[in-house]
């Protein structure tokens, strides 16, 4: 079933209706103060659309991990304040999630007004996707909108269960994630280049297996490359290498050959003495890594090789840095690849928490088509898994 067929808020008739909106307001907080309100800001287009179309908007989200217990430390109060500031209207906070206060406030909402429920994870049924809680959420509203992509891989009451009892649609944030990543996976503009890196093969097996079926070129860098090199018979010194994944690496390389996927591994590397930012380093070809040294980045010949394949791409999906990009001496490969992706003119998609952080930190964020907001959710999406928070939404 295609994910591209889901109803969006624009398919709903929201005027005069109570609309329950699951957002991702899991903001960064320190001592009760929001230190980054990016997630609130990102949610505004969906909320504003609903308000402008005279809906009665009931917002909800989780915040932190209160583990099914009411805990003032995880109250949504700062979020309600932040929303009020950005929307220019008072967003009242219910004292509970689905209790008396929530019902009273919801009943008193006028068209074009918004309220916020308390932290959905105050309810023990939330993470268990308890049908009783889902029904209680549904009883607050007439329509359900899910705009929390970062939680879409979890089947919880407010992210999935509630959709069993209400007509539903996705919000703008969710829609963009689905549109860009869904199209890339279902019907990519070719050539389709997948770039995978990061620490371990074992974290990315599902992603490699799914993308190998779809892409024209598969580029492997980062720590995971050393397991593949080892499988090819090279010695990799003290590089991060998963000995128990050598057979899998061989199978994946055979699969790439069978599918006629252009499979690229680093031909040279920046190696270091120790896993430390200021360790002595040098550049060396992949068949000559000495004992007692570890690969911490791709080398300059590899940068050129990878960049050449990326420049002509129609679609690029990138997950996982090319080296230990947190450290200046080992960030060169990730910077070069980011530059190639940015200049490629391809539809470019960055998935994965560390990859997104690297691209932002290195200053390439504006040049990418899409940086997925969900770490775990985007990985599962790239693995080709059905995400409960998307699957539950009505089709057009
Ligand atoms: P993402 O979060 O984007 O999915 P990962 O979590 O898989 O990415 O990988 C990111 C981590 O991989 C970073 O912390 C980076 O330092 C590490 N890494 C990349 N290359 C190497 C390497 N050659 N050796 C050890 N760690 C590496
Ligand atoms: Mg990570």
mmCIF file of C-alpha atoms and ligand atoms in Angstrom:
data_model
loop_
_atom_site.group_PDB
_atom_site.id
_atom_site.type_symbol
_atom_site.label_atom_id
_atom_site.label_comp_id
_atom_site.label_asym_id
_atom_site.label_seq_id
_atom_site.Cartn_x
_atom_site.Cartn_y
_atom_site.Cartn_z
ATOM 1 C CA UNK A 1 0.000 0.000 0.000
ATOM 2 C CA UNK A 2 1.445 3.331 -1.018
ATOM 3 C CA UNK A 3 2.056 5.892 1.678
ATOM 4 C CA UNK A 4 1.497 8.589 -0.943
ATOM 5 C CA UNK A 5 -2.253 8.091 -0.791
ATOM 6 C CA UNK A 6 -2.925 9.335 2.749
ATOM 7 C CA UNK A 7 -5.494 12.030 3.471
ATOM 8 C CA UNK A 8 -4.036 15.395 4.420
ATOM 9 C CA UNK A 9 -5.611 18.157 6.510
ATOM 10 C CA UNK A 10 -6.679 19.844 3.289
ATOM 11 C CA UNK A 11 -8.885 16.818 2.525
ATOM 12 C CA UNK A 12 -10.842 17.331 5.766
ATOM 13 C CA UNK A 13 -13.775 19.641 6.343
ATOM 14 C CA UNK A 14 -12.621 21.096 9.646
ATOM 15 C CA UNK A 15 -14.847 24.179 10.063
ATOM 16 C CA UNK A 16 -16.654 24.117 13.383
ATOM 17 C CA UNK A 17 -15.203 20.688 14.202
ATOM 18 C CA UNK A 18 -13.095 19.634 17.151
ATOM 19 C CA UNK A 19 -9.798 18.383 15.751
ATOM 20 C CA UNK A 20 -7.361 16.413 17.904
ATOM 21 C CA UNK A 21 -3.831 17.051 16.614
ATOM 22 C CA UNK A 22 -0.922 14.858 17.702
ATOM 23 C CA UNK A 23 2.164 17.061 17.469
ATOM 24 C CA UNK A 24 5.802 16.555 18.346
ATOM 25 C CA UNK A 25 6.321 19.081 21.146
ATOM 26 C CA UNK A 26 9.089 16.989 22.695
ATOM 27 C CA UNK A 27 11.211 20.132 23.083
ATOM 28 C CA UNK A 28 14.583 20.393 24.767
ATOM 29 C CA UNK A 29 14.188 21.679 28.337
ATOM 30 C CA UNK A 30 16.464 22.640 31.172
ATOM 31 C CA UNK A 31 15.065 23.374 34.652
ATOM 32 C CA UNK A 32 11.566 23.898 33.279
ATOM 33 C CA UNK A 33 12.715 26.298 30.564
ATOM 34 C CA UNK A 34 12.553 25.465 26.845
ATOM 35 C CA UNK A 35 16.080 25.683 25.399
ATOM 36 C CA UNK A 36 15.032 25.036 21.782
ATOM 37 C CA UNK A 37 11.513 25.664 20.546
ATOM 38 C CA UNK A 38 12.230 24.459 16.991
ATOM 39 C CA UNK A 39 9.699 21.661 17.234
ATOM 40 C CA UNK A 40 6.945 24.052 18.302
ATOM 41 C CA UNK A 41 7.806 26.389 15.435
ATOM 42 C CA UNK A 42 7.792 23.465 12.978
ATOM 43 C CA UNK A 43 4.249 22.563 14.067
ATOM 44 C CA UNK A 44 2.803 26.024 13.441
ATOM 45 C CA UNK A 45 1.779 25.633 9.747
ATOM 46 C CA UNK A 46 -0.612 22.775 10.539
ATOM 47 C CA UNK A 47 -2.041 24.528 13.601
ATOM 48 C CA UNK A 48 -2.449 27.836 11.770
ATOM 49 C CA UNK A 49 -4.199 26.139 8.847
ATOM 50 C CA UNK A 50 -6.716 24.571 11.222
ATOM 51 C CA UNK A 51 -7.305 27.817 13.136
ATOM 52 C CA UNK A 52 -7.743 29.814 9.920
ATOM 53 C CA UNK A 53 -10.293 27.239 8.769
ATOM 54 C CA UNK A 54 -12.313 27.698 11.957
ATOM 55 C CA UNK A 55 -11.532 24.393 13.608
ATOM 56 C CA UNK A 56 -11.560 23.915 17.365
ATOM 57 C CA UNK A 57 -8.005 22.720 17.851
ATOM 58 C CA UNK A 58 -7.064 20.256 20.586
ATOM 59 C CA UNK A 59 -3.298 19.792 20.611
ATOM 60 C CA UNK A 60 -1.406 16.967 22.288
ATOM 61 C CA UNK A 61 2.115 15.550 22.502
ATOM 62 C CA UNK A 62 4.477 13.661 24.734
ATOM 63 C CA UNK A 63 7.360 15.399 26.489
ATOM 64 C CA UNK A 64 10.231 13.353 27.899
ATOM 65 C CA UNK A 65 9.640 10.042 29.616
ATOM 66 C CA UNK A 66 7.311 10.419 32.608
ATOM 67 C CA UNK A 67 6.612 6.671 32.334
ATOM 68 C CA UNK A 68 2.856 6.630 32.768
ATOM 69 C CA UNK A 69 2.796 8.835 35.862
ATOM 70 C CA UNK A 70 1.774 12.418 36.427
ATOM 71 C CA UNK A 71 5.003 14.327 37.016
ATOM 72 C CA UNK A 72 5.018 18.146 37.061
ATOM 73 C CA UNK A 73 8.601 18.071 35.790
ATOM 74 C CA UNK A 74 7.216 16.919 32.426
ATOM 75 C CA UNK A 75 4.200 19.263 32.316
ATOM 76 C CA UNK A 76 3.312 20.799 28.963
ATOM 77 C CA UNK A 77 2.863 24.232 30.632
ATOM 78 C CA UNK A 78 5.977 25.791 29.009
ATOM 79 C CA UNK A 79 4.795 24.526 25.616
ATOM 80 C CA UNK A 80 1.341 26.084 26.093
ATOM 81 C CA UNK A 81 3.038 29.394 26.856
ATOM 82 C CA UNK A 82 5.308 29.098 23.824
ATOM 83 C CA UNK A 83 2.373 28.249 21.531
ATOM 84 C CA UNK A 84 0.373 31.207 22.861
ATOM 85 C CA UNK A 85 3.291 33.492 22.063
ATOM 86 C CA UNK A 86 3.674 32.271 18.470
ATOM 87 C CA UNK A 87 -0.050 32.033 17.682
ATOM 88 C CA UNK A 88 -1.009 35.325 19.305
ATOM 89 C CA UNK A 89 -3.960 33.695 21.069
ATOM 90 C CA UNK A 90 -4.187 32.037 24.445
ATOM 91 C CA UNK A 91 -3.641 28.302 24.209
ATOM 92 C CA UNK A 92 -5.162 26.961 27.426
ATOM 93 C CA UNK A 93 -3.579 23.937 29.055
ATOM 94 C CA UNK A 94 -5.845 21.184 30.391
ATOM 95 C CA UNK A 95 -4.936 19.930 33.867
ATOM 96 C CA UNK A 96 -5.109 16.336 32.622
ATOM 97 C CA UNK A 97 -4.871 14.264 29.448
ATOM 98 C CA UNK A 98 -8.365 12.854 28.951
ATOM 99 C CA UNK A 99 -9.997 13.746 32.288
ATOM 100 C CA UNK A 100 -12.592 16.239 33.441
ATOM 101 C CA UNK A 101 -10.444 19.287 32.739
ATOM 102 C CA UNK A 102 -9.669 18.187 29.175
ATOM 103 C CA UNK A 103 -13.367 17.541 28.480
ATOM 104 C CA UNK A 104 -14.479 20.849 30.010
ATOM 105 C CA UNK A 105 -11.950 22.887 28.048
ATOM 106 C CA UNK A 106 -12.730 21.023 24.813
ATOM 107 C CA UNK A 107 -16.454 21.653 25.274
ATOM 108 C CA UNK A 108 -15.876 25.360 25.781
ATOM 109 C CA UNK A 109 -13.671 25.819 22.698
ATOM 110 C CA UNK A 110 -14.974 28.214 20.074
ATOM 111 C CA UNK A 111 -14.189 28.034 16.363
ATOM 112 C CA UNK A 112 -10.638 29.211 15.720
ATOM 113 C CA UNK A 113 -9.497 28.542 19.299
ATOM 114 C CA UNK A 114 -6.844 26.109 20.502
ATOM 115 C CA UNK A 115 -6.077 24.204 23.682
ATOM 116 C CA UNK A 116 -3.370 21.771 24.763
ATOM 117 C CA UNK A 117 -3.741 18.494 26.658
ATOM 118 C CA UNK A 118 -1.308 17.535 29.386
ATOM 119 C CA UNK A 119 1.599 15.209 28.521
ATOM 120 C CA UNK A 120 0.051 12.120 26.880
ATOM 121 C CA UNK A 121 2.654 9.942 28.619
ATOM 122 C CA UNK A 122 1.133 10.812 31.995
ATOM 123 C CA UNK A 123 -1.370 8.111 30.995
ATOM 124 C CA UNK A 124 -0.059 4.563 31.517
ATOM 125 C CA UNK A 125 -2.131 3.353 28.548
ATOM 126 C CA UNK A 126 -0.404 5.672 26.046
ATOM 127 C CA UNK A 127 2.700 3.632 25.216
ATOM 128 C CA UNK A 128 0.689 0.381 25.460
ATOM 129 C CA UNK A 129 -1.691 1.645 22.771
ATOM 130 C CA UNK A 130 -4.532 0.822 25.178
ATOM 131 C CA UNK A 131 -7.840 0.865 23.249
ATOM 132 C CA UNK A 132 -9.637 2.331 26.282
ATOM 133 C CA UNK A 133 -7.323 5.346 26.266
ATOM 134 C CA UNK A 134 -7.584 5.618 22.473
ATOM 135 C CA UNK A 135 -11.387 5.782 22.815
ATOM 136 C CA UNK A 136 -11.053 8.476 25.462
ATOM 137 C CA UNK A 137 -8.851 10.546 23.147
ATOM 138 C CA UNK A 138 -11.420 10.044 20.386
ATOM 139 C CA UNK A 139 -14.273 11.149 22.658
ATOM 140 C CA UNK A 140 -12.680 14.610 22.926
ATOM 141 C CA UNK A 141 -12.873 15.347 19.194
ATOM 142 C CA UNK A 142 -14.521 14.692 15.839
ATOM 143 C CA UNK A 143 -11.410 14.473 13.669
ATOM 144 C CA UNK A 144 -7.827 13.298 14.218
ATOM 145 C CA UNK A 145 -4.666 14.712 12.638
ATOM 146 C CA UNK A 146 -1.242 13.164 13.125
ATOM 147 C CA UNK A 147 1.680 15.548 12.585
ATOM 148 C CA UNK A 148 4.259 13.814 14.790
ATOM 149 C CA UNK A 149 6.588 12.052 12.363
ATOM 150 C CA UNK A 150 9.260 11.497 15.030
ATOM 151 C CA UNK A 151 6.825 9.212 16.890
ATOM 152 C CA UNK A 152 5.262 7.581 13.816
ATOM 153 C CA UNK A 153 7.254 4.367 14.270
ATOM 154 C CA UNK A 154 5.552 3.829 17.625
ATOM 155 C CA UNK A 155 2.063 2.371 17.907
ATOM 156 C CA UNK A 156 0.802 4.399 20.861
ATOM 157 C CA UNK A 157 -2.725 5.560 21.700
ATOM 158 C CA UNK A 158 -2.210 9.171 20.609
ATOM 159 C CA UNK A 159 -0.056 8.294 17.564
ATOM 160 C CA UNK A 160 -2.040 5.387 16.145
ATOM 161 C CA UNK A 161 -4.782 3.812 18.294
ATOM 162 C CA UNK A 162 -7.033 6.871 18.320
ATOM 163 C CA UNK A 163 -7.317 6.739 14.516
ATOM 164 C CA UNK A 164 -9.452 3.598 14.846
ATOM 165 C CA UNK A 165 -12.256 5.752 16.213
ATOM 166 C CA UNK A 166 -12.072 9.014 14.223
ATOM 167 C CA UNK A 167 -11.757 10.127 10.599
ATOM 168 C CA UNK A 168 -8.098 11.033 10.158
ATOM 169 C CA UNK A 169 -5.460 12.839 8.112
ATOM 170 C CA UNK A 170 -1.793 13.785 8.269
ATOM 171 C CA UNK A 171 -0.572 17.327 9.014
ATOM 172 C CA UNK A 172 1.886 19.297 6.891
ATOM 173 C CA UNK A 173 5.057 18.068 8.632
ATOM 174 C CA UNK A 174 4.085 14.451 8.261
ATOM 175 C CA UNK A 175 2.940 15.085 4.694
ATOM 176 C CA UNK A 176 6.332 16.478 3.691
ATOM 177 C CA UNK A 177 8.192 13.515 5.181
ATOM 178 C CA UNK A 178 5.915 11.077 3.377
ATOM 179 C CA UNK A 179 5.941 12.974 0.079
ATOM 180 C CA UNK A 180 9.690 13.342 -0.221
ATOM 181 C CA UNK A 181 10.826 10.008 1.240
ATOM 182 C CA UNK A 182 7.861 8.044 -0.080
ATOM 183 C CA UNK A 183 8.420 9.247 -3.645
ATOM 184 C CA UNK A 184 12.147 8.588 -3.432
ATOM 185 C CA UNK A 185 11.524 5.003 -2.376
ATOM 186 C CA UNK A 186 8.534 4.252 -4.594
ATOM 187 C CA UNK A 187 9.392 6.145 -7.747
ATOM 188 C CA UNK A 188 12.819 7.822 -7.565
ATOM 189 C CA UNK A 189 14.195 10.232 -10.143
ATOM 190 C CA UNK A 190 17.195 8.260 -11.456
ATOM 191 C CA UNK A 191 20.034 7.727 -11.089
ATOM 192 C CA UNK A 192 19.207 6.996 -7.473
ATOM 193 C CA UNK A 193 22.288 7.142 -5.234
ATOM 194 C CA UNK A 194 22.157 5.835 -1.666
ATOM 195 C CA UNK A 195 24.967 6.909 0.660
ATOM 196 C CA UNK A 196 25.322 4.961 3.867
ATOM 197 C CA UNK A 197 27.780 5.487 6.660
ATOM 198 C CA UNK A 198 27.848 5.834 10.397
ATOM 199 C CA UNK A 199 29.288 3.545 12.962
ATOM 200 C CA UNK A 200 27.980 0.037 12.455
ATOM 201 C CA UNK A 201 26.646 -2.263 9.754
ATOM 202 C CA UNK A 202 24.403 -3.914 12.327
ATOM 203 C CA UNK A 203 22.479 -0.645 12.864
ATOM 204 C CA UNK A 204 21.782 -0.303 9.166
ATOM 205 C CA UNK A 205 21.199 -3.830 7.843
ATOM 206 C CA UNK A 206 17.515 -3.163 7.151
ATOM 207 C CA UNK A 207 18.284 0.102 5.366
ATOM 208 C CA UNK A 208 21.006 -1.456 3.186
ATOM 209 C CA UNK A 209 18.789 -4.417 2.300
ATOM 210 C CA UNK A 210 15.877 -2.183 1.318
ATOM 211 C CA UNK A 211 17.892 0.386 -0.644
ATOM 212 C CA UNK A 212 19.962 -2.210 -2.524
ATOM 213 C CA UNK A 213 16.711 -3.296 -4.183
ATOM 214 C CA UNK A 214 15.956 0.215 -5.395
ATOM 215 C CA UNK A 215 19.106 2.231 -5.975
ATOM 216 C CA UNK A 216 21.506 2.493 -8.919
ATOM 217 C CA UNK A 217 24.579 3.317 -6.844
ATOM 218 C CA UNK A 218 25.274 2.332 -3.254
ATOM 219 C CA UNK A 219 28.066 4.223 -1.523
ATOM 220 C CA UNK A 220 29.381 2.878 1.772
ATOM 221 C CA UNK A 221 31.572 5.006 4.025
ATOM 222 C CA UNK A 222 32.007 5.591 7.755
ATOM 223 C CA UNK A 223 32.847 2.926 10.282
ATOM 224 C CA UNK A 224 30.661 0.332 8.570
ATOM 225 C CA UNK A 225 32.925 0.333 5.517
ATOM 226 C CA UNK A 226 35.614 -1.562 7.452
ATOM 227 C CA UNK A 227 33.408 -4.607 7.918
ATOM 228 C CA UNK A 228 32.953 -4.707 4.127
ATOM 229 C CA UNK A 229 36.700 -4.228 3.528
ATOM 230 C CA UNK A 230 37.484 -6.989 6.006
ATOM 231 C CA UNK A 231 34.985 -9.223 4.167
ATOM 232 C CA UNK A 232 36.946 -8.527 0.975
ATOM 233 C CA UNK A 233 40.082 -9.790 2.711
ATOM 234 C CA UNK A 234 41.783 -6.504 3.596
ATOM 235 C CA UNK A 235 43.258 -6.018 7.012
ATOM 236 C CA UNK A 236 41.663 -3.071 8.733
ATOM 237 C CA UNK A 237 43.888 -2.649 11.779
ATOM 238 C CA UNK A 238 41.943 -1.529 14.825
ATOM 239 C CA UNK A 239 39.117 0.017 12.775
ATOM 240 C CA UNK A 240 35.606 -0.591 14.018
ATOM 241 C CA UNK A 241 34.757 -3.949 12.430
ATOM 242 C CA UNK A 242 31.981 -6.433 13.147
ATOM 243 C CA UNK A 243 33.517 -9.887 12.727
ATOM 244 C CA UNK A 244 30.108 -11.548 13.068
ATOM 245 C CA UNK A 245 28.782 -9.546 10.111
ATOM 246 C CA UNK A 246 31.418 -10.582 7.547
ATOM 247 C CA UNK A 247 29.159 -13.165 5.900
ATOM 248 C CA UNK A 248 26.328 -10.680 5.766
ATOM 249 C CA UNK A 249 28.660 -8.125 4.174
ATOM 250 C CA UNK A 250 29.629 -10.713 1.531
ATOM 251 C CA UNK A 251 25.972 -11.501 0.855
ATOM 252 C CA UNK A 252 25.151 -7.815 0.471
ATOM 253 C CA UNK A 253 28.017 -7.325 -1.974
ATOM 254 C CA UNK A 254 26.862 -10.373 -3.984
ATOM 255 C CA UNK A 255 23.342 -8.967 -4.000
ATOM 256 C CA UNK A 256 24.601 -5.613 -5.286
ATOM 257 C CA UNK A 257 26.400 -7.426 -8.109
ATOM 258 C CA UNK A 258 23.326 -9.477 -8.982
ATOM 259 C CA UNK A 259 21.155 -6.343 -9.049
ATOM 260 C CA UNK A 260 23.812 -4.519 -11.083
ATOM 261 C CA UNK A 261 24.045 -1.845 -8.403
ATOM 262 C CA UNK A 262 27.223 0.224 -8.636
ATOM 263 C CA UNK A 263 28.730 -0.559 -5.210
ATOM 264 C CA UNK A 264 31.394 1.834 -3.930
ATOM 265 C CA UNK A 265 33.666 1.402 -0.917
ATOM 266 C CA UNK A 266 36.467 3.730 0.218
ATOM 267 C CA UNK A 267 39.687 3.231 -1.751
ATOM 268 C CA UNK A 268 41.652 5.313 0.737
ATOM 269 C CA UNK A 269 41.214 6.376 4.345
ATOM 270 C CA UNK A 270 42.321 8.809 6.999
ATOM 271 C CA UNK A 271 43.605 6.592 9.767
ATOM 272 C CA UNK A 272 44.447 7.450 13.353
ATOM 273 C CA UNK A 273 46.433 5.862 16.145
ATOM 274 C CA UNK A 274 43.666 6.003 18.725
ATOM 275 C CA UNK A 275 39.982 6.862 18.960
ATOM 276 C CA UNK A 276 40.710 10.442 20.041
ATOM 277 C CA UNK A 277 40.158 13.829 18.363
ATOM 278 C CA UNK A 278 43.860 14.793 18.531
ATOM 279 C CA UNK A 279 45.359 11.415 17.672
ATOM 280 C CA UNK A 280 48.179 11.412 15.051
ATOM 281 C CA UNK A 281 46.720 10.666 11.599
ATOM 282 C CA UNK A 282 47.689 9.950 8.019
ATOM 283 C CA UNK A 283 46.135 8.985 4.714
ATOM 284 C CA UNK A 284 46.510 5.479 3.321
ATOM 285 C CA UNK A 285 45.017 3.186 0.629
ATOM 286 C CA UNK A 286 42.473 0.616 1.739
ATOM 287 C CA UNK A 287 44.754 -2.363 1.026
ATOM 288 C CA UNK A 288 47.561 -0.967 3.198
ATOM 289 C CA UNK A 289 46.061 -0.151 6.605
ATOM 290 C CA UNK A 290 48.839 -0.994 9.096
ATOM 291 C CA UNK A 291 48.293 -2.894 12.328
ATOM 292 C CA UNK A 292 47.568 -0.638 15.288
ATOM 293 C CA UNK A 293 45.827 2.073 13.214
ATOM 294 C CA UNK A 294 42.116 2.690 12.745
ATOM 295 C CA UNK A 295 40.129 4.168 9.860
ATOM 296 C CA UNK A 296 38.361 7.322 11.035
ATOM 297 C CA UNK A 297 37.407 8.967 7.721
ATOM 298 C CA UNK A 298 37.416 8.386 3.971
ATOM 299 C CA UNK A 299 40.509 9.670 2.126
ATOM 300 C CA UNK A 300 40.793 12.344 -0.568
ATOM 301 C CA UNK A 301 40.743 9.935 -3.552
ATOM 302 C CA UNK A 302 37.556 8.421 -2.144
ATOM 303 C CA UNK A 303 36.070 11.894 -1.679
ATOM 304 C CA UNK A 304 36.556 12.453 -5.409
ATOM 305 C CA UNK A 305 35.257 9.015 -6.356
ATOM 306 C CA UNK A 306 32.101 9.375 -4.259
ATOM 307 C CA UNK A 307 31.526 12.985 -5.355
ATOM 308 C CA UNK A 308 31.665 11.993 -9.044
ATOM 309 C CA UNK A 309 28.834 9.490 -8.555
ATOM 310 C CA UNK A 310 26.794 11.950 -6.541
ATOM 311 C CA UNK A 311 27.078 14.875 -8.959
ATOM 312 C CA UNK A 312 24.999 13.205 -11.711
ATOM 313 C CA UNK A 313 22.312 11.824 -9.397
ATOM 314 C CA UNK A 314 18.565 12.408 -9.716
ATOM 315 C CA UNK A 315 17.864 11.343 -6.141
ATOM 316 C CA UNK A 316 20.230 11.019 -3.179
ATOM 317 C CA UNK A 317 19.353 9.416 0.127
ATOM 318 C CA UNK A 318 22.065 9.822 2.728
ATOM 319 C CA UNK A 319 22.208 8.188 6.112
ATOM 320 C CA UNK A 320 25.310 8.100 8.277
ATOM 321 C CA UNK A 321 28.437 10.316 8.320
ATOM 322 C CA UNK A 322 31.516 9.291 6.261
ATOM 323 C CA UNK A 323 33.784 9.437 9.277
ATOM 324 C CA UNK A 324 33.990 10.713 12.833
ATOM 325 C CA UNK A 325 32.695 14.073 11.635
ATOM 326 C CA UNK A 326 32.383 15.390 15.202
ATOM 327 C CA UNK A 327 36.210 15.733 15.135
ATOM 328 C CA UNK A 328 37.786 18.324 12.849
ATOM 329 C CA UNK A 329 40.608 16.079 11.606
ATOM 330 C CA UNK A 330 38.127 13.417 10.511
ATOM 331 C CA UNK A 331 35.273 15.562 9.150
ATOM 332 C CA UNK A 332 36.734 16.056 5.653
ATOM 333 C CA UNK A 333 34.922 13.125 4.050
ATOM 334 C CA UNK A 334 31.540 14.114 5.406
ATOM 335 C CA UNK A 335 32.095 17.729 4.323
ATOM 336 C CA UNK A 336 33.115 16.667 0.788
ATOM 337 C CA UNK A 337 30.113 14.380 0.416
ATOM 338 C CA UNK A 338 27.767 17.040 1.839
ATOM 339 C CA UNK A 339 29.155 19.505 -0.687
ATOM 340 C CA UNK A 340 28.680 17.070 -3.571
ATOM 341 C CA UNK A 341 25.097 16.354 -2.485
ATOM 342 C CA UNK A 342 24.378 20.073 -2.087
ATOM 343 C CA UNK A 343 25.781 20.864 -5.558
ATOM 344 C CA UNK A 344 24.274 17.831 -7.296
ATOM 345 C CA UNK A 345 20.904 19.352 -8.089
ATOM 346 C CA UNK A 346 19.426 15.993 -7.077
ATOM 347 C CA UNK A 347 16.466 15.540 -4.796
ATOM 348 C CA UNK A 348 18.437 15.155 -1.582
ATOM 349 C CA UNK A 349 17.191 13.482 1.559
ATOM 350 C CA UNK A 350 19.059 13.227 4.843
ATOM 351 C CA UNK A 351 17.804 10.608 7.292
ATOM 352 C CA UNK A 352 19.188 9.737 10.717
ATOM 353 C CA UNK A 353 19.902 11.806 13.810
ATOM 354 C CA UNK A 354 23.690 12.116 13.571
ATOM 355 C CA UNK A 355 23.631 12.667 9.797
ATOM 356 C CA UNK A 356 21.092 15.470 10.154
ATOM 357 C CA UNK A 357 23.148 17.039 12.952
ATOM 358 C CA UNK A 358 26.355 16.808 10.871
ATOM 359 C CA UNK A 359 24.778 18.393 7.787
ATOM 360 C CA UNK A 360 23.355 21.231 9.900
ATOM 361 C CA UNK A 361 26.565 21.808 11.837
ATOM 362 C CA UNK A 362 28.669 21.819 8.672
ATOM 363 C CA UNK A 363 26.362 24.442 7.137
ATOM 364 C CA UNK A 364 24.684 22.484 4.303
ATOM 365 C CA UNK A 365 21.152 22.264 5.689
ATOM 366 C CA UNK A 366 19.641 24.927 3.423
ATOM 367 C CA UNK A 367 20.882 23.152 0.304
ATOM 368 C CA UNK A 368 19.156 19.844 1.000
ATOM 369 C CA UNK A 369 15.665 19.049 -0.266
ATOM 370 C CA UNK A 370 14.694 17.414 2.978
ATOM 371 C CA UNK A 371 16.251 16.689 6.341
ATOM 372 C CA UNK A 372 14.055 14.181 8.082
ATOM 373 C CA UNK A 373 13.013 15.211 11.582
ATOM 374 C CA UNK A 374 12.612 11.679 12.890
ATOM 375 C CA UNK A 375 15.774 9.759 13.789
ATOM 376 C CA UNK A 376 14.300 6.326 14.504
ATOM 377 C CA UNK A 377 11.213 6.940 12.392
ATOM 378 C CA UNK A 378 13.196 7.916 9.306
ATOM 379 C CA UNK A 379 15.432 4.843 9.639
ATOM 380 C CA UNK A 380 12.394 2.567 9.797
ATOM 381 C CA UNK A 381 10.905 4.408 6.828
ATOM 382 C CA UNK A 382 14.124 3.823 4.846
ATOM 383 C CA UNK A 383 14.013 0.167 5.882
ATOM 384 C CA UNK A 384 10.719 -0.018 3.998
ATOM 385 C CA UNK A 385 8.746 -0.736 7.167
ATOM 386 C CA UNK A 386 5.159 0.351 7.565
ATOM 387 C CA UNK A 387 5.027 3.015 10.307
ATOM 388 C CA UNK A 388 1.964 2.614 12.585
ATOM 389 C CA UNK A 389 1.460 6.402 12.845
ATOM 390 C CA UNK A 390 1.145 6.638 9.052
ATOM 391 C CA UNK A 391 -0.567 3.321 8.346
ATOM 392 C CA UNK A 392 -3.428 4.251 10.705
ATOM 393 C CA UNK A 393 -4.396 7.327 8.677
ATOM 394 C CA UNK A 394 -7.336 7.163 6.252
ATOM 395 C CA UNK A 395 -6.526 6.792 2.572
ATOM 396 C CA UNK A 396 -7.816 9.334 0.072
HETATM 397 P P1 LIG B 1 22.744 8.333 12.112
HETATM 398 O O1 LIG B 1 22.406 8.794 13.505
HETATM 399 O O2 LIG B 1 22.748 9.443 11.119
HETATM 400 O O3 LIG B 1 21.886 7.167 11.683
HETATM 401 P P2 LIG B 1 24.904 6.664 13.064
HETATM 402 O O4 LIG B 1 24.399 6.817 14.454
HETATM 403 O O5 LIG B 1 24.758 5.357 12.409
HETATM 404 O O6 LIG B 1 24.270 7.804 12.117
HETATM 405 O O7 LIG B 1 26.457 6.996 12.992
HETATM 406 C C1 LIG B 1 27.018 8.166 13.494
HETATM 407 C C2 LIG B 1 28.267 7.888 14.260
HETATM 408 O O8 LIG B 1 29.177 7.117 13.503
HETATM 409 C C3 LIG B 1 29.001 9.154 14.613
HETATM 410 O O9 LIG B 1 29.047 9.274 16.020
HETATM 411 C C4 LIG B 1 30.389 8.957 14.027
HETATM 412 O O10 LIG B 1 31.402 9.423 14.866
HETATM 413 C C5 LIG B 1 30.483 7.462 13.888
HETATM 414 N N1 LIG B 1 31.476 7.061 12.886
HETATM 415 C C6 LIG B 1 31.531 7.379 11.590
HETATM 416 N N2 LIG B 1 32.633 6.878 10.997
HETATM 417 C C7 LIG B 1 33.301 6.194 11.948
HETATM 418 C C8 LIG B 1 34.514 5.461 11.962
HETATM 419 N N3 LIG B 1 35.263 5.302 10.865
HETATM 420 N N4 LIG B 1 34.903 4.897 13.138
HETATM 421 C C9 LIG B 1 34.142 5.038 14.251
HETATM 422 N N5 LIG B 1 33.006 5.729 14.303
HETATM 423 C C10 LIG B 1 32.573 6.312 13.157
HETATM 424 MG MG1 LIG B 2 22.852 7.911 15.431
#
